[in-house]
GROMACS .gro file of N, CA and C in nm:
model
  183
    1UNK      N    1   0.086  -0.117   0.000
    1UNK     CA    2   0.000   0.000   0.000
    1UNK      C    3   0.090   0.123   0.000
    2UNK      N    4   0.052   0.216  -0.083
    2UNK     CA    5   0.128   0.339  -0.092
    2UNK      C    6   0.031   0.456  -0.082
    3UNK      N    7   0.065   0.550   0.002
    3UNK     CA    8  -0.014   0.673   0.012
    3UNK      C    9   0.077   0.790  -0.021
    4UNK      N   10   0.016   0.895  -0.073
    4UNK     CA   11   0.091   1.017  -0.096
    4UNK      C   12  -0.004   1.135  -0.097
    5UNK      N   13   0.048   1.252  -0.068
    5UNK     CA   14  -0.036   1.370  -0.046
    5UNK      C   15  -0.090   1.428  -0.176
    6UNK      N   16  -0.013   1.424  -0.282
    6UNK     CA   17  -0.057   1.483  -0.408
    6UNK      C   18  -0.177   1.405  -0.461
    7UNK      N   19  -0.257   1.469  -0.542
    7UNK     CA   20  -0.374   1.400  -0.598
    7UNK      C   21  -0.353   1.361  -0.744
    8UNK      N   22  -0.240   1.401  -0.802
    8UNK     CA   23  -0.211   1.367  -0.941
    8UNK      C   24  -0.166   1.223  -0.955
    9UNK      N   25  -0.230   1.150  -1.046
    9UNK     CA   26  -0.195   1.010  -1.067
    9UNK      C   27  -0.051   0.995  -1.117
   10UNK      N   28  -0.005   1.090  -1.200
   10UNK     CA   29   0.131   1.081  -1.254
   10UNK      C   30   0.237   1.090  -1.146
   11UNK      N   31   0.202   1.149  -1.033
   11UNK     CA   32   0.299   1.162  -0.923
   11UNK      C   33   0.336   1.027  -0.862
   12UNK      N   34   0.251   0.927  -0.879
   12UNK     CA   35   0.277   0.794  -0.824
   12UNK      C   36   0.374   0.714  -0.909
   13UNK      N   37   0.388   0.747  -1.036
   13UNK     CA   38   0.469   0.666  -1.127
   13UNK      C   39   0.614   0.649  -1.082
   14UNK      N   40   0.685   0.753  -1.040
   14UNK     CA   41   0.824   0.731  -0.996
   14UNK      C   42   0.834   0.638  -0.874
   15UNK      N   43   0.741   0.651  -0.782
   15UNK     CA   44   0.744   0.567  -0.661
   15UNK      C   45   0.713   0.422  -0.696
   16UNK      N   46   0.615   0.401  -0.783
   16UNK     CA   47   0.581   0.265  -0.825
   16UNK      C   48   0.692   0.203  -0.908
   17UNK      N   49   0.756   0.283  -0.991
   17UNK     CA   50   0.867   0.235  -1.071
   17UNK      C   51   0.981   0.186  -0.982
   18UNK      N   52   1.013   0.263  -0.879
   18UNK     CA   53   1.117   0.223  -0.785
   18UNK      C   54   1.077   0.095  -0.711
   19UNK      N   55   0.952   0.088  -0.666
   19UNK     CA   56   0.904  -0.033  -0.598
   19UNK      C   57   0.921  -0.156  -0.688
   20UNK      N   58   0.878  -0.146  -0.813
   20UNK     CA   59   0.887  -0.259  -0.904
   20UNK      C   60   1.033  -0.298  -0.933
   21UNK      N   61   1.120  -0.199  -0.944
   21UNK     CA   62   1.262  -0.228  -0.966
   21UNK      C   63   1.322  -0.301  -0.846
   22UNK      N   64   1.289  -0.256  -0.726
   22UNK     CA   65   1.341  -0.322  -0.605
   22UNK      C   66   1.285  -0.463  -0.593
   23UNK      N   67   1.156  -0.479  -0.619
   23UNK     CA   68   1.093  -0.611  -0.610
   23UNK      C   69   1.158  -0.708  -0.710
   24UNK      N   70   1.181  -0.660  -0.830
   24UNK     CA   71   1.246  -0.746  -0.930
   24UNK      C   72   1.388  -0.782  -0.888
   25UNK      N   73   1.462  -0.684  -0.840
   25UNK     CA   74   1.599  -0.708  -0.797
   25UNK      C   75   1.606  -0.811  -0.684
   26UNK      N   76   1.512  -0.803  -0.592
   26UNK     CA   77   1.512  -0.895  -0.477
   26UNK      C   78   1.442  -1.028  -0.507
   27UNK      N   79   1.383  -1.039  -0.626
   27UNK     CA   80   1.316  -1.163  -0.663
   27UNK      C   81   1.180  -1.180  -0.598
   28UNK      N   82   1.119  -1.070  -0.557
   28UNK     CA   83   0.987  -1.076  -0.494
   28UNK      C   84   0.879  -1.092  -0.600
   29UNK      N   85   0.773  -1.161  -0.563
   29UNK     CA   86   0.656  -1.170  -0.649
   29UNK      C   87   0.556  -1.065  -0.600
   30UNK      N   88   0.517  -0.978  -0.689
   30UNK     CA   89   0.422  -0.872  -0.655
   30UNK      C   90   0.282  -0.931  -0.645
   31UNK      N   91   0.220  -0.917  -0.531
   31UNK     CA   92   0.084  -0.968  -0.509
   31UNK      C   93  -0.021  -0.864  -0.543
   32UNK      N   94   0.021  -0.742  -0.573
   32UNK     CA   95  -0.073  -0.635  -0.606
   32UNK      C   96  -0.039  -0.509  -0.528
   33UNK      N   97  -0.100  -0.401  -0.567
   33UNK     CA   98  -0.075  -0.274  -0.501
   33UNK      C   99  -0.207  -0.202  -0.477
   34UNK      N  100  -0.205  -0.118  -0.376
   34UNK     CA  101  -0.314  -0.024  -0.350
   34UNK      C  102  -0.247   0.112  -0.338
   35UNK      N  103  -0.283   0.202  -0.426
   35UNK     CA  104  -0.224   0.335  -0.430
   35UNK      C  105  -0.332   0.436  -0.392
   36UNK      N  106  -0.308   0.508  -0.283
   36UNK     CA  107  -0.407   0.603  -0.231
   36UNK      C  108  -0.353   0.746  -0.238
   37UNK      N  109  -0.394   0.823  -0.338
   37UNK     CA  110  -0.351   0.962  -0.347
   37UNK      C  111  -0.433   1.052  -0.255
   38UNK      N  112  -0.384   1.170  -0.231
   38UNK     CA  113  -0.459   1.269  -0.153
   38UNK      C  114  -0.461   1.243  -0.004
   39UNK      N  115  -0.366   1.164   0.044
   39UNK     CA  116  -0.361   1.132   0.188
   39UNK      C  117  -0.252   1.219   0.249
   40UNK      N  118  -0.292   1.329   0.307
   40UNK     CA  119  -0.197   1.424   0.363
   40UNK      C  120  -0.204   1.425   0.515
   41UNK      N  121  -0.323   1.436   0.569
   41UNK     CA  122  -0.338   1.444   0.715
   41UNK      C  123  -0.386   1.311   0.772
   42UNK      N  124  -0.367   1.295   0.900
   42UNK     CA  125  -0.413   1.176   0.969
   42UNK      C  126  -0.563   1.157   0.947
   43UNK      N  127  -0.600   1.038   0.906
   43UNK     CA  128  -0.740   1.008   0.884
   43UNK      C  129  -0.791   1.038   0.745
   44UNK      N  130  -0.705   1.091   0.658
   44UNK     CA  131  -0.748   1.126   0.523
   44UNK      C  132  -0.798   1.007   0.442
   45UNK      N  133  -0.751   0.889   0.476
   45UNK     CA  134  -0.789   0.771   0.399
   45UNK      C  135  -0.923   0.712   0.446
   46UNK      N  136  -0.971   0.760   0.559
   46UNK     CA  137  -1.101   0.712   0.608
   46UNK      C  138  -1.211   0.747   0.509
   47UNK      N  139  -1.311   0.661   0.504
   47UNK     CA  140  -1.426   0.681   0.417
   47UNK      C  141  -1.388   0.689   0.269
   48UNK      N  142  -1.281   0.617   0.232
   48UNK     CA  143  -1.244   0.604   0.092
   48UNK      C  144  -1.248   0.456   0.055
   49UNK      N  145  -1.229   0.426  -0.068
   49UNK     CA  146  -1.230   0.287  -0.114
   49UNK      C  147  -1.100   0.213  -0.084
   50UNK      N  148  -0.997   0.285  -0.039
   50UNK     CA  149  -0.864   0.225  -0.026
   50UNK      C  150  -0.852   0.126   0.090
   51UNK      N  151  -0.922   0.148   0.197
   51UNK     CA  152  -0.919   0.053   0.308
   51UNK      C  153  -0.974  -0.082   0.266
   52UNK      N  154  -1.083  -0.081   0.196
   52UNK     CA  155  -1.145  -0.204   0.147
   52UNK      C  156  -1.054  -0.272   0.045
   53UNK      N  157  -0.993  -0.195  -0.042
   53UNK     CA  158  -0.901  -0.253  -0.140
   53UNK      C  159  -0.783  -0.321  -0.071
   54UNK      N  160  -0.727  -0.255   0.031
   54UNK     CA  161  -0.615  -0.313   0.105
   54UNK      C  162  -0.658  -0.440   0.178
   55UNK      N  163  -0.777  -0.437   0.235
   55UNK     CA  164  -0.830  -0.556   0.304
   55UNK      C  165  -0.842  -0.673   0.207
   56UNK      N  166  -0.901  -0.648   0.091
   56UNK     CA  167  -0.921  -0.755  -0.008
   56UNK      C  168  -0.787  -0.806  -0.061
   57UNK      N  169  -0.692  -0.718  -0.080
   57UNK     CA  170  -0.560  -0.762  -0.124
   57UNK      C  171  -0.497  -0.853  -0.019
   58UNK      N  172  -0.500  -0.812   0.106
   58UNK     CA  173  -0.444  -0.895   0.212
   58UNK      C  174  -0.518  -1.026   0.230
   59UNK      N  175  -0.646  -1.023   0.219
   59UNK     CA  176  -0.729  -1.144   0.232
   59UNK      C  177  -0.697  -1.245   0.122
   60UNK      N  178  -0.661  -1.195   0.005
   60UNK     CA  179  -0.631  -1.282  -0.106
   60UNK      C  180  -0.492  -1.344  -0.104
   61UNK      N  181  -0.411  -1.307  -0.008
   61UNK     CA  182  -0.275  -1.362  -0.003
   61UNK      C  183  -0.272  -1.502   0.052
   0.00000   0.00000   0.00000
């Protein structure tokens, strides 16, 4: 799960690119990602779809 304060989708690309490069280098299998933009202050992710997405991703492991 990745959160970031900016709301632009393009802002996530460098962070996701680095994650994928590290995962490949370490031989990790990516089980999926949940990317939550616009999370700046404590509680910003509440009442969004991202908690449920993270739950379902974890449940599927």
